[in-house]
Structure formats: C-alpha cells, structure tokens
Backbone as ProteinMPNN parsed JSONL, in Angstrom:
{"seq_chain_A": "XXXXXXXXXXXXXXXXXXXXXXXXXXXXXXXXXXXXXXXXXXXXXXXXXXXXXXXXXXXXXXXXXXXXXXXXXXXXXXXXXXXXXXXXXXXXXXXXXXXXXXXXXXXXXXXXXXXXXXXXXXXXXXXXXXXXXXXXXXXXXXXXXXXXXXXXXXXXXXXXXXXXXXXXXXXXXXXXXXXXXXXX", "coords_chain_A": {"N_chain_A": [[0.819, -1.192, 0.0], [2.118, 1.282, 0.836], [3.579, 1.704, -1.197], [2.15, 1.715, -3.539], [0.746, 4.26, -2.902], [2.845, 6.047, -2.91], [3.554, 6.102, -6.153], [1.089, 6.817, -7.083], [1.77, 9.583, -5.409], [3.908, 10.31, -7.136], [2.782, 10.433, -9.591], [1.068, 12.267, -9.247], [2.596, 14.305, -8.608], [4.033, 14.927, -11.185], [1.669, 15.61, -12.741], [1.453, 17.544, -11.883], [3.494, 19.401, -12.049], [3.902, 19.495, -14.99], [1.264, 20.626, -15.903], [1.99, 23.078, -14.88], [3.96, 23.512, -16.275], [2.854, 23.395, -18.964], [1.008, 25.477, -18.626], [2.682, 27.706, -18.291], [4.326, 27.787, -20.702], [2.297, 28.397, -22.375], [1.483, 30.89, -21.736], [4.051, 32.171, -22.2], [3.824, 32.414, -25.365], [1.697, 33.661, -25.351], [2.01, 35.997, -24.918], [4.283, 36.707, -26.463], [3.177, 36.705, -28.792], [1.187, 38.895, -28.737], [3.135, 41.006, -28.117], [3.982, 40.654, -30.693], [2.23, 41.174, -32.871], [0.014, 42.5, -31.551], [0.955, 44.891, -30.035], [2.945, 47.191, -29.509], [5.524, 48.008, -27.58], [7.172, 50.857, -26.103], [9.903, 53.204, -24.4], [10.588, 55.994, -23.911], [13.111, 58.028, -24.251], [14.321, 60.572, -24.72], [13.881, 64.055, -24.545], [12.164, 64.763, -26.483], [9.659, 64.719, -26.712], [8.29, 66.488, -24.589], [5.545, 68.19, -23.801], [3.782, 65.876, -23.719], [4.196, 63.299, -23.874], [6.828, 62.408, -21.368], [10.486, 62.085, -20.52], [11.432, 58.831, -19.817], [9.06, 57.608, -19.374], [6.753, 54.979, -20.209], [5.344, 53.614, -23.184], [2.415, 52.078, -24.744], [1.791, 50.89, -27.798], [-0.552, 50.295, -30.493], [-0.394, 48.063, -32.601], [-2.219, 47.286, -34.274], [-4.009, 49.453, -35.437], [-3.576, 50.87, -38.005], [-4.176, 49.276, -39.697], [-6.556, 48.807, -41.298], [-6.689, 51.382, -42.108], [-5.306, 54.564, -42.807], [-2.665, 56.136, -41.75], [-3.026, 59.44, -39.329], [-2.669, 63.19, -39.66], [-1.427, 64.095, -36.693], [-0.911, 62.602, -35.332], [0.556, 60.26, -32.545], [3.116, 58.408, -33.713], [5.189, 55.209, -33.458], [7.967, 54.112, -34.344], [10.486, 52.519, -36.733], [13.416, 54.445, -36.611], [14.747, 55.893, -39.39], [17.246, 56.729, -40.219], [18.634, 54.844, -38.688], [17.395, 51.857, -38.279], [17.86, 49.936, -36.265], [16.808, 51.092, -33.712], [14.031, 52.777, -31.78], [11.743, 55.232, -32.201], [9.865, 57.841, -31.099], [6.85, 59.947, -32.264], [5.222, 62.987, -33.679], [2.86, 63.082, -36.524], [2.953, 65.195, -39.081], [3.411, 66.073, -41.673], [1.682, 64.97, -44.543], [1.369, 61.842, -46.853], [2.359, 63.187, -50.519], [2.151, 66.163, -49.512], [3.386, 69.498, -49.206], [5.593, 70.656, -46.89], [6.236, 73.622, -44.417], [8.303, 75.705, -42.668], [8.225, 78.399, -40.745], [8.653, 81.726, -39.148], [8.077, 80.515, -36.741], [5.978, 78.954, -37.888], [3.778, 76.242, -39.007], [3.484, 75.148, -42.265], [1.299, 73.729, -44.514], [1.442, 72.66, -48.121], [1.903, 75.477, -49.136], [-0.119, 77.056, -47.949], [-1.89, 80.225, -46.639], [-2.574, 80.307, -44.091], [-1.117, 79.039, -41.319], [-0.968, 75.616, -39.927], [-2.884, 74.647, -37.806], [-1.656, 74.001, -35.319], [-0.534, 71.266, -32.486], [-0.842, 72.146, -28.8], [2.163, 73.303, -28.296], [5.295, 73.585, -26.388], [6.917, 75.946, -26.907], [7.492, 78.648, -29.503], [8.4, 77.541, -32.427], [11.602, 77.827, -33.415], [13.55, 79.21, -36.497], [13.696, 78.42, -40.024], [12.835, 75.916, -42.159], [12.687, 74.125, -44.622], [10.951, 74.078, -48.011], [9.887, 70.68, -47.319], [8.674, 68.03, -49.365], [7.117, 65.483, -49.231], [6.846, 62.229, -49.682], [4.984, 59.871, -51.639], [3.656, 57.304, -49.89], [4.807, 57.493, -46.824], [6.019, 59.853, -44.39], [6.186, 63.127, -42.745], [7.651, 63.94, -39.775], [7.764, 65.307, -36.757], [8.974, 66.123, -33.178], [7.2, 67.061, -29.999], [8.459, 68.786, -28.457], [9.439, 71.019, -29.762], [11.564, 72.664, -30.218], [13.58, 71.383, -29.425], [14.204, 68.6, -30.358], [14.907, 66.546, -32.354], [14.142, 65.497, -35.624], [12.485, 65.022, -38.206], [13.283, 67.011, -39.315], [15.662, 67.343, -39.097], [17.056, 64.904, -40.264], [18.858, 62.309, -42.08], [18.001, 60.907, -43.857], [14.898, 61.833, -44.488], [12.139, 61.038, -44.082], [9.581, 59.174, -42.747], [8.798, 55.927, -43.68], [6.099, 54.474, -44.732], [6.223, 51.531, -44.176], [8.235, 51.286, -41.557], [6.548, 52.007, -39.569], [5.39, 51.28, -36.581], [3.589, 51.137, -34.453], [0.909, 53.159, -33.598], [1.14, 55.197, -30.888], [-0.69, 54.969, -27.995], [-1.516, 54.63, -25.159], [0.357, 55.549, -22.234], [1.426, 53.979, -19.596], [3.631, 53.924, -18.088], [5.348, 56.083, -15.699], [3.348, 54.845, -13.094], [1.404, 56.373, -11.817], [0.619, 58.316, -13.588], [-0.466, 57.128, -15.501], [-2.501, 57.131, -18.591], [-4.458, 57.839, -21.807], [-3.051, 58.234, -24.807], [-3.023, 61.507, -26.84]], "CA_chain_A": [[0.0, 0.0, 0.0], [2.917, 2.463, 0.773], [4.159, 1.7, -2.696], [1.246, 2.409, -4.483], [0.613, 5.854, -2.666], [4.439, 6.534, -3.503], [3.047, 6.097, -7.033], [0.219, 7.992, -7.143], [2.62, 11.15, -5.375], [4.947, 11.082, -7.744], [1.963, 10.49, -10.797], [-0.045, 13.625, -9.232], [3.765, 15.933, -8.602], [4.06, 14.656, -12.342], [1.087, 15.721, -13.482], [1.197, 19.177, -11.698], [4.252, 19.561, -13.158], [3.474, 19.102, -16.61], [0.144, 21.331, -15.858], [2.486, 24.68, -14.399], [5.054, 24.057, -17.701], [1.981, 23.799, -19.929], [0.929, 27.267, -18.578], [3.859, 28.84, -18.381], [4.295, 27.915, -22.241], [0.837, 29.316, -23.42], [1.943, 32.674, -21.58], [4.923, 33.178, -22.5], [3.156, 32.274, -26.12], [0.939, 34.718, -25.78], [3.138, 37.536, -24.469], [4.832, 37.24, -27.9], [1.849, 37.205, -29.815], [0.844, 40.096, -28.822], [4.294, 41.914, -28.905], [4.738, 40.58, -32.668], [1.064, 41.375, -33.415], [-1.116, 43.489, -31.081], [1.046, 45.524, -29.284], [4.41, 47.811, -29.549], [6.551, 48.618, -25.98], [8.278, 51.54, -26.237], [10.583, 53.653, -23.422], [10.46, 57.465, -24.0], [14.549, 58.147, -24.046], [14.433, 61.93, -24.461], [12.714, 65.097, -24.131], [11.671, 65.997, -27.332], [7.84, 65.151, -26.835], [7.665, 66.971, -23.866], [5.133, 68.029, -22.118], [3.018, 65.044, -24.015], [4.929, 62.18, -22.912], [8.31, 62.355, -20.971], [11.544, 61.089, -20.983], [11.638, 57.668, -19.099], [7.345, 57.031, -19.765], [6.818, 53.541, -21.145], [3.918, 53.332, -23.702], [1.857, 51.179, -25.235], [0.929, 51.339, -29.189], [-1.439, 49.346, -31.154], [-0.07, 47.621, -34.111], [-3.316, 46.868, -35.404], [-4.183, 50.723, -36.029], [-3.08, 51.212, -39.453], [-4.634, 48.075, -40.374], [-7.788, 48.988, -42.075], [-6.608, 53.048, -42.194], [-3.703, 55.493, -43.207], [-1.818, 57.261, -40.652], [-3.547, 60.818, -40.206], [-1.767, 64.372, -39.096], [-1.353, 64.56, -35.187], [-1.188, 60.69, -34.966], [2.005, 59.971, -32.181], [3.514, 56.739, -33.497], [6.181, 54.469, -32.565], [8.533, 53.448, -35.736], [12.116, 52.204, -36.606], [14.069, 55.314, -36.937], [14.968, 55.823, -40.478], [18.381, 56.582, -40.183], [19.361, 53.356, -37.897], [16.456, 51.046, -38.326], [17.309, 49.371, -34.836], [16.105, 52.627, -32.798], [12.6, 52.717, -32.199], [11.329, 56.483, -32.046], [8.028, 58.427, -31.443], [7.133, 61.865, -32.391], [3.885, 63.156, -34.08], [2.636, 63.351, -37.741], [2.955, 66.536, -39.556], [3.358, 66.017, -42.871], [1.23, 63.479, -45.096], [2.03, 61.824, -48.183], [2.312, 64.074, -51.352], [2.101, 67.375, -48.995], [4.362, 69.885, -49.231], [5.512, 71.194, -45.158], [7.544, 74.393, -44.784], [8.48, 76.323, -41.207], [9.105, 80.012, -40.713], [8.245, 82.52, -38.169], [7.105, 80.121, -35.285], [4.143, 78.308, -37.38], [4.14, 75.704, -40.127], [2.242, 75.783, -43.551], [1.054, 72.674, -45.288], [1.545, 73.029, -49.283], [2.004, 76.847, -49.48], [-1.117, 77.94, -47.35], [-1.281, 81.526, -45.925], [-2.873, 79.958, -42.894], [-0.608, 78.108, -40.659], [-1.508, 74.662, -39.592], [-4.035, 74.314, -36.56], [-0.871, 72.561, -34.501], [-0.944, 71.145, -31.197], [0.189, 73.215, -28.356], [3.712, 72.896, -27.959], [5.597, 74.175, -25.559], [7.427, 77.744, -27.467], [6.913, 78.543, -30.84], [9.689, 76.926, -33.244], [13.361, 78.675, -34.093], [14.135, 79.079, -37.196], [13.209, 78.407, -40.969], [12.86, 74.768, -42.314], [11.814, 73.559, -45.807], [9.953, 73.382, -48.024], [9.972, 69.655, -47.389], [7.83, 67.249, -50.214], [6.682, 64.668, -48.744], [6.944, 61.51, -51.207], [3.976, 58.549, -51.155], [4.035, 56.244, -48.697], [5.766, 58.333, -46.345], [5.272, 61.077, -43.433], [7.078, 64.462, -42.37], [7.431, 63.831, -38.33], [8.187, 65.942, -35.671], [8.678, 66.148, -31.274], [5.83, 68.1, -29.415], [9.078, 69.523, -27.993], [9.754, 71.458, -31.208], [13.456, 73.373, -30.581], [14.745, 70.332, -28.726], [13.537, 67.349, -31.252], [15.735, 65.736, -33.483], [13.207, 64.872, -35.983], [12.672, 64.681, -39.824], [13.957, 68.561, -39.736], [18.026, 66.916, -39.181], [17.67, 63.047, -40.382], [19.847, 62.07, -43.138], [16.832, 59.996, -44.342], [14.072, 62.776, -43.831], [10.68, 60.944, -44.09], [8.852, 57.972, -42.191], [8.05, 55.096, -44.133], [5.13, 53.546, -44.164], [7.053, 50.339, -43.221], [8.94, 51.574, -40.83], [5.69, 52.725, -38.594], [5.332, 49.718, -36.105], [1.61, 51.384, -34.323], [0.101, 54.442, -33.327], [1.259, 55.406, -29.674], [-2.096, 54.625, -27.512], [-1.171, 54.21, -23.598], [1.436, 55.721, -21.598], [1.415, 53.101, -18.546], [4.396, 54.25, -16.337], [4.897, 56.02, -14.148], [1.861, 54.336, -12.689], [1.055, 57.772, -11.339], [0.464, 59.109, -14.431], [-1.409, 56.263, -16.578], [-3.835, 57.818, -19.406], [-4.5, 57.618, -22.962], [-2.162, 59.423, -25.767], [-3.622, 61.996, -28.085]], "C_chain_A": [[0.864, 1.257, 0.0], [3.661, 2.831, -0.441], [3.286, 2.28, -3.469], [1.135, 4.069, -4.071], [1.464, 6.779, -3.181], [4.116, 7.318, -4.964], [2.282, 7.207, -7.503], [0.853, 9.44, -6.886], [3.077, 11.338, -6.639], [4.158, 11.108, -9.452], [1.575, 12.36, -10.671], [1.137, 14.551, -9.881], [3.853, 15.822, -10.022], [3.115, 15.839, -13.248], [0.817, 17.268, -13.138], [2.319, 19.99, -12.352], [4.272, 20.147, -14.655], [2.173, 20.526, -16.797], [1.028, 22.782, -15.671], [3.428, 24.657, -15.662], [3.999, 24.529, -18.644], [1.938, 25.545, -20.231], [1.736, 28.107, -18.269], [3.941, 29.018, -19.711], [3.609, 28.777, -23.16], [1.283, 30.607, -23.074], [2.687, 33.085, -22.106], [4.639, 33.229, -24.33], [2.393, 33.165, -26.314], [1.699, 36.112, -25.645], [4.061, 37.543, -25.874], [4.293, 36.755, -29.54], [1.266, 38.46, -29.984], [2.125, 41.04, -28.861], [4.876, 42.092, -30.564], [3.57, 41.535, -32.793], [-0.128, 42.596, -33.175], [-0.232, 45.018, -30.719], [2.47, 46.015, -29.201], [4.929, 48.844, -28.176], [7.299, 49.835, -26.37], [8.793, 52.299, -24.731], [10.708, 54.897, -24.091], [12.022, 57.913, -23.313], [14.397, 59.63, -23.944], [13.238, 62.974, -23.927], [12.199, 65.695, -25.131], [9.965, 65.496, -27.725], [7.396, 65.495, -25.796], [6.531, 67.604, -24.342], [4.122, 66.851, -22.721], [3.778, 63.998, -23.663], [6.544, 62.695, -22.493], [9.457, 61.397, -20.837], [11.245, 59.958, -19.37], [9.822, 57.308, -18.989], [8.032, 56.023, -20.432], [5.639, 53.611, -21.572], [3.875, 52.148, -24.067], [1.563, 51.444, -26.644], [0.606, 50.261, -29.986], [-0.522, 49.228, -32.604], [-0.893, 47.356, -35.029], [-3.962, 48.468, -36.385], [-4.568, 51.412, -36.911], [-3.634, 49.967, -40.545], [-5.524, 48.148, -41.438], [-7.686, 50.568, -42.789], [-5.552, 53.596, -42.078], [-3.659, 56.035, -41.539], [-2.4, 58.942, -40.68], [-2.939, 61.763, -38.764], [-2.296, 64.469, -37.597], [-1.241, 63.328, -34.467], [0.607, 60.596, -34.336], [2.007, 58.651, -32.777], [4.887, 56.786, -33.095], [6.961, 54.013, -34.199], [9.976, 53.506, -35.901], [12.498, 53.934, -36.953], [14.767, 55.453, -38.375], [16.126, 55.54, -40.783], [19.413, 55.328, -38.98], [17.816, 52.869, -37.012], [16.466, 50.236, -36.557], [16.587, 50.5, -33.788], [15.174, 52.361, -32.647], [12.564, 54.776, -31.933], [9.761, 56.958, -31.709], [7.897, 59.735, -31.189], [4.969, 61.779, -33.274], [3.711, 63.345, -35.779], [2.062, 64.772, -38.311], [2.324, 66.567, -41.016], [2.512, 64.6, -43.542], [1.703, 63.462, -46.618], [1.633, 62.877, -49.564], [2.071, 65.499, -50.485], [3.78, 67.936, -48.735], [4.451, 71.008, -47.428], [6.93, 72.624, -45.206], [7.064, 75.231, -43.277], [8.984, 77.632, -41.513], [8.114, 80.751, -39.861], [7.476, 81.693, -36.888], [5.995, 78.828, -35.933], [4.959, 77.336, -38.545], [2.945, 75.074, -40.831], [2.408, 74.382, -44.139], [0.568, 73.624, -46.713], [1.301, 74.43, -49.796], [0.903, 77.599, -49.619], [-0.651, 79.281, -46.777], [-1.495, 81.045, -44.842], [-2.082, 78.934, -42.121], [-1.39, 76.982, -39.824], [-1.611, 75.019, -38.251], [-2.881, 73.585, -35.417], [-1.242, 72.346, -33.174], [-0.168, 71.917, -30.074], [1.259, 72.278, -28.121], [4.462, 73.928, -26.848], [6.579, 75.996, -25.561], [7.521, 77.518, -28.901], [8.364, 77.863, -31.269], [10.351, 78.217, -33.913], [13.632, 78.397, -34.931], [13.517, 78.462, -38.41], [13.42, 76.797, -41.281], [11.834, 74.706, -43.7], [11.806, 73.94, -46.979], [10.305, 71.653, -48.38], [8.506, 69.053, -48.352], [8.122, 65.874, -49.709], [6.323, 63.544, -49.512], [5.75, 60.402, -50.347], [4.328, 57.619, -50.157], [4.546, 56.764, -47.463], [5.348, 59.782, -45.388], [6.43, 61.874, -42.826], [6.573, 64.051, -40.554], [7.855, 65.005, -37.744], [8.165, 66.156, -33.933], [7.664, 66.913, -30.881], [6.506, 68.965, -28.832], [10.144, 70.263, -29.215], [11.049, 71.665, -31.029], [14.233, 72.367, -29.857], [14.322, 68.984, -29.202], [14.254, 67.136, -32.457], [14.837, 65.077, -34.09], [13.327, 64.966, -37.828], [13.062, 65.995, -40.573], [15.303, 67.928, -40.121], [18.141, 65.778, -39.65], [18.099, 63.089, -42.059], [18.171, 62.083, -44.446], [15.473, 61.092, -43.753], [12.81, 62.377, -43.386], [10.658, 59.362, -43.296], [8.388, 57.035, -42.989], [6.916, 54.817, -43.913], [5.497, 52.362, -43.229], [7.614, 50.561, -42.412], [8.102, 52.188, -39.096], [5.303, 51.181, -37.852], [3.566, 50.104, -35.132], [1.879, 53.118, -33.832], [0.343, 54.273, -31.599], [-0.453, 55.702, -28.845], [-2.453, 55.23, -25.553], [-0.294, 54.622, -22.886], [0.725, 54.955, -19.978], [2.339, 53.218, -17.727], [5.134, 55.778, -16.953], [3.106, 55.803, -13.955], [0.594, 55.338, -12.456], [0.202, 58.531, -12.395], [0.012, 58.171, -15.521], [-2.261, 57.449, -17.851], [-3.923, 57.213, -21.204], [-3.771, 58.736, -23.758], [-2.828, 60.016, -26.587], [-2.969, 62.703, -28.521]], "O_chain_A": [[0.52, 2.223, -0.681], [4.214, 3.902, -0.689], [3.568, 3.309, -4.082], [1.417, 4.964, -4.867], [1.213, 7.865, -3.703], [4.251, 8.526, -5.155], [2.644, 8.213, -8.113], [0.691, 10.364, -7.683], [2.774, 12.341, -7.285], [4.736, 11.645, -10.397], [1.7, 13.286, -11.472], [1.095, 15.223, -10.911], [3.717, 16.978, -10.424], [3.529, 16.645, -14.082], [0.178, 18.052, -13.839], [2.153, 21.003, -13.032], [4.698, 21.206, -15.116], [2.242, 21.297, -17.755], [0.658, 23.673, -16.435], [3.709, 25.758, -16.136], [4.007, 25.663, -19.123], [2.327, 26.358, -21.07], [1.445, 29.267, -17.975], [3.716, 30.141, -20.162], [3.922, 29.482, -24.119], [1.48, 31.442, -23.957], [2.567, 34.19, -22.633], [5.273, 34.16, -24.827], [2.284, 33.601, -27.46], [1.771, 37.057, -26.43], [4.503, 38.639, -26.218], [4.717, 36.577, -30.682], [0.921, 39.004, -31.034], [2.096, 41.902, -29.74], [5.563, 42.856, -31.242], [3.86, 42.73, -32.827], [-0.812, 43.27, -33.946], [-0.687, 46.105, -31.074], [3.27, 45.177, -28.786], [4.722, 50.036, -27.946], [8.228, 49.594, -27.142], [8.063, 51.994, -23.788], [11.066, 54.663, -25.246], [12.149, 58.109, -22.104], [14.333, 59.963, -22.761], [12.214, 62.829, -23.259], [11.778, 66.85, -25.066], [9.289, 65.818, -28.702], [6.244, 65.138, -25.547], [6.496, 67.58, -25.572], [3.234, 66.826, -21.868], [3.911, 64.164, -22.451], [7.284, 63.284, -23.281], [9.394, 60.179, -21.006], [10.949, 60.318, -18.23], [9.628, 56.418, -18.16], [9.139, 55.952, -20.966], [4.719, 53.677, -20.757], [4.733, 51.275, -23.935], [0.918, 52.489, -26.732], [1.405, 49.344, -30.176], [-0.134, 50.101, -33.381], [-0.663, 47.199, -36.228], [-4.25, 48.535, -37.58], [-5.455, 52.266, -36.939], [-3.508, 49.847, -41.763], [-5.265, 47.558, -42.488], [-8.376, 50.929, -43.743], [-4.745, 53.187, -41.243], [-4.442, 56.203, -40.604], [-2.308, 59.639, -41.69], [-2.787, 61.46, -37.581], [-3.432, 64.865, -37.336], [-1.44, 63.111, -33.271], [1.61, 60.74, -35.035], [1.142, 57.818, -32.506], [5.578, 57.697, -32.639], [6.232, 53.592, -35.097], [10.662, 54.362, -35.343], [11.668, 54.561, -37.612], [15.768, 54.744, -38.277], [16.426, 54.527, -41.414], [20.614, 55.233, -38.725], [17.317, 53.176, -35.93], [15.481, 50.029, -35.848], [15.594, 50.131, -33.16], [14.895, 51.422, -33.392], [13.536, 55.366, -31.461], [8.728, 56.404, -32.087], [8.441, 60.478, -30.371], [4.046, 60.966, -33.321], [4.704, 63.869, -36.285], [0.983, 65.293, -38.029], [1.212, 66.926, -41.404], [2.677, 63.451, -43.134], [2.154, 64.346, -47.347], [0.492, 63.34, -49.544], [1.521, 66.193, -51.34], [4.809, 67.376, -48.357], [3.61, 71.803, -47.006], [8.037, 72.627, -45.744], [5.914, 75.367, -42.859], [9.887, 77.938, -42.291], [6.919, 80.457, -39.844], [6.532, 82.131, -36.231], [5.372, 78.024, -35.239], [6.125, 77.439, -38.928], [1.886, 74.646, -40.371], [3.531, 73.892, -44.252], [-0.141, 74.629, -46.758], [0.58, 74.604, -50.778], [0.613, 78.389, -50.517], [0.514, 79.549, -46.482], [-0.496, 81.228, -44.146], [-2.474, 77.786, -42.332], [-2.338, 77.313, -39.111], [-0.725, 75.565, -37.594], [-3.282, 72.66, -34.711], [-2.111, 73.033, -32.639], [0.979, 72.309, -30.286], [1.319, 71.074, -27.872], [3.994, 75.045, -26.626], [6.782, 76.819, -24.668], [7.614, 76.409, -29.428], [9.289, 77.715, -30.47], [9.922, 79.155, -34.584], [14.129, 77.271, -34.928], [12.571, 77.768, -38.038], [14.29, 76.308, -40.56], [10.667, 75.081, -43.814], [12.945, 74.302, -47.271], [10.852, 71.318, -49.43], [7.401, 69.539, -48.113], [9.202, 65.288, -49.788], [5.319, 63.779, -50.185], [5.607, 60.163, -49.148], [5.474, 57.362, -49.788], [4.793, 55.705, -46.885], [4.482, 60.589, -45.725], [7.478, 61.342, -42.461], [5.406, 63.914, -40.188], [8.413, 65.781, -38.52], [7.035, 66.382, -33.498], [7.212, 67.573, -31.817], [5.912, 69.983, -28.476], [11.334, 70.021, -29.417], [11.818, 70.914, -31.629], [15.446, 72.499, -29.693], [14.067, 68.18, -28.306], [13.983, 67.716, -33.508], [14.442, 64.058, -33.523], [14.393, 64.955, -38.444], [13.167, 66.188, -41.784], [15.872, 68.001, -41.21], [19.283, 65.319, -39.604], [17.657, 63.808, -42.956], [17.651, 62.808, -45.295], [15.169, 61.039, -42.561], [12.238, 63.018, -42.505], [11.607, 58.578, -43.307], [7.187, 57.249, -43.15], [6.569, 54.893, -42.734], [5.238, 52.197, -42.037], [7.802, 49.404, -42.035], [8.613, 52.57, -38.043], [4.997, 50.169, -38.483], [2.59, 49.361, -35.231], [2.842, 53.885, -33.808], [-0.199, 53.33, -31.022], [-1.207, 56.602, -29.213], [-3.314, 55.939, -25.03], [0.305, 53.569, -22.668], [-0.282, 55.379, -19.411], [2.179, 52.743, -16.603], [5.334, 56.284, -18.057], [2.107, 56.338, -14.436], [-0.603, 55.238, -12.727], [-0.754, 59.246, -12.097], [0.206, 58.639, -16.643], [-2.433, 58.633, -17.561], [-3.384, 56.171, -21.579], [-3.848, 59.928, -23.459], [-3.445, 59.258, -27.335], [-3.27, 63.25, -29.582]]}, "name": "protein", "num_of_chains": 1, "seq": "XXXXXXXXXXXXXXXXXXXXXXXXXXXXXXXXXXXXXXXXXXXXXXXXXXXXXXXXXXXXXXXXXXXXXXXXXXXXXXXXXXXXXXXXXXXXXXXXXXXXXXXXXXXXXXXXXXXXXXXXXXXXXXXXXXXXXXXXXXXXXXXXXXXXXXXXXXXXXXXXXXXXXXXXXXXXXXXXXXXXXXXX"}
C-alpha cells in the first residue's frame, strides 16, 4: 500500500508539473503574440515630446491601427528610426504623403497655405526656418511636441517615415503608474 501511494505522489507531482510548464508555455506564447502582433513597448529616451509624454514614460501602441486606415496628421507613433532602423522612435505626424511642409516665423504651412496649420500646443513657438519639405507617397514628415529640442525629420539624413517603418500608433502611456492615461 505504501508503494502504491508513492506512485500515485509522484503520478499527481508529475502531473502538476506538466500542468504549471503547460501554462507557463501558453503565456509566455501569448506575451509574444501580442508583442509581434497586437502591441508595440516603447521607453520614452528623451525630451523631445515633452510636455506630451516624458523622458523615461513607457507606452503602449497598437499595431493593429493602421490596419484597415492610413496614418492621419497629429497621430504619435512608434517606428524604426529611419536613419538606424534598430532605434525605435516616437514623435507626431505633420506632414502626409504628397504634402508639401515648410516652417518660418514660429508656425508651419502645409503646401504653401497663408494659414498656418491648426498645430498642437507645444511648448514655445519653433526657431528658425525649415523647408519646403515634399513629402513623397508612402511616407510622413514627423516631428517632437518639444519642437526646438527634437531631433526629428527637420536633421535626419533619411528625412521621411516610411510607411514600413511605422510599427503602431502610440495609444497608452502606462508608467509612471502615477500618471497612466491615454495618448492623443
């Protein structure tokens, strides 16, 4: 009888075993399902989208997004950096494809309007003249929310955003915990 019980222990520890690898498997299975598929991590390295997210925030951005629908002007995403594809970056959409973007006195003019674009507030007007940038298909004019301190598609070798190169639409800033909300 003490044999069989033996048995049975080391069937059950077996079978609990087997049951906690299972589900460890499926998780960590799903946790990079949704990082390929649903869902893009990023870490907020600088300051040039102050005061809309800050440096050391961790978001969240939907990869599905863009799925059914273009990328449209004021949209933060998350996307390889043009000029060194491992990077990730995130800044805001300015420019859309075929539009021509040009900066001077503080504001900036989509395709050689008198009216300067509607932008979002930023934190002091922008220094200095820039453009006129043409904006080729597929492809988007970016820029920081922290305009005079944003290394953005004003200085990159490689000036414009792929399409491919856009991995989702910044959604979630989730830490500091403190400061949870949704990105617009």
């Amino acid at each position: 009888m003490t044999r069989r019980k033996t048995d049975d222990t080391k069937n059950s520890l077996a079978k609990e075993l087997l049951q906690w690898g299972l589900a460890f498997a499926a998780a960590v299975a799903a946790a990079l399902l949704i990082n390929s598929f649903i869902l893009v991590n990023a870490q907020i390295p600088s300051g040039s989208m102050k005061d809309t997210i800050m440096p050391g925030d961790r978001v969240f951005g939907s990869r599905l997004a863009y799925v059914f629908g273009e990328p449209e002007r004021f949209d933060i995403i998350i996307f390889k950096y043009p000029d060194d594809e491992s990077q990730l970056f995130i800044k805001r959409i300015i420019g859309l494809p075929g539009e021509t973007v040009e900066i001077h006195d503080g504001n900036i003019y989509i395709n050689g309007s008198d009216e300067p674009l509607d932008d979002v507030e930023t934190r002091e007007p922008i220094k200095g003249s820039f453009g006129p940038y043409t904006v080729p298909e597929d492809s988007y004019f970016v820029m920081g929310d922290n305009r005079n301190n944003s290394r953005d598609s004003r200085y990159w070798e490689h000036t414009f955003v792929s399409e491919d190169e856009i991995l989702g639409k910044a959604i979630f800033r989730y830490w500091p915990v403190n400061k949870m909300k949704f990105i617009k």
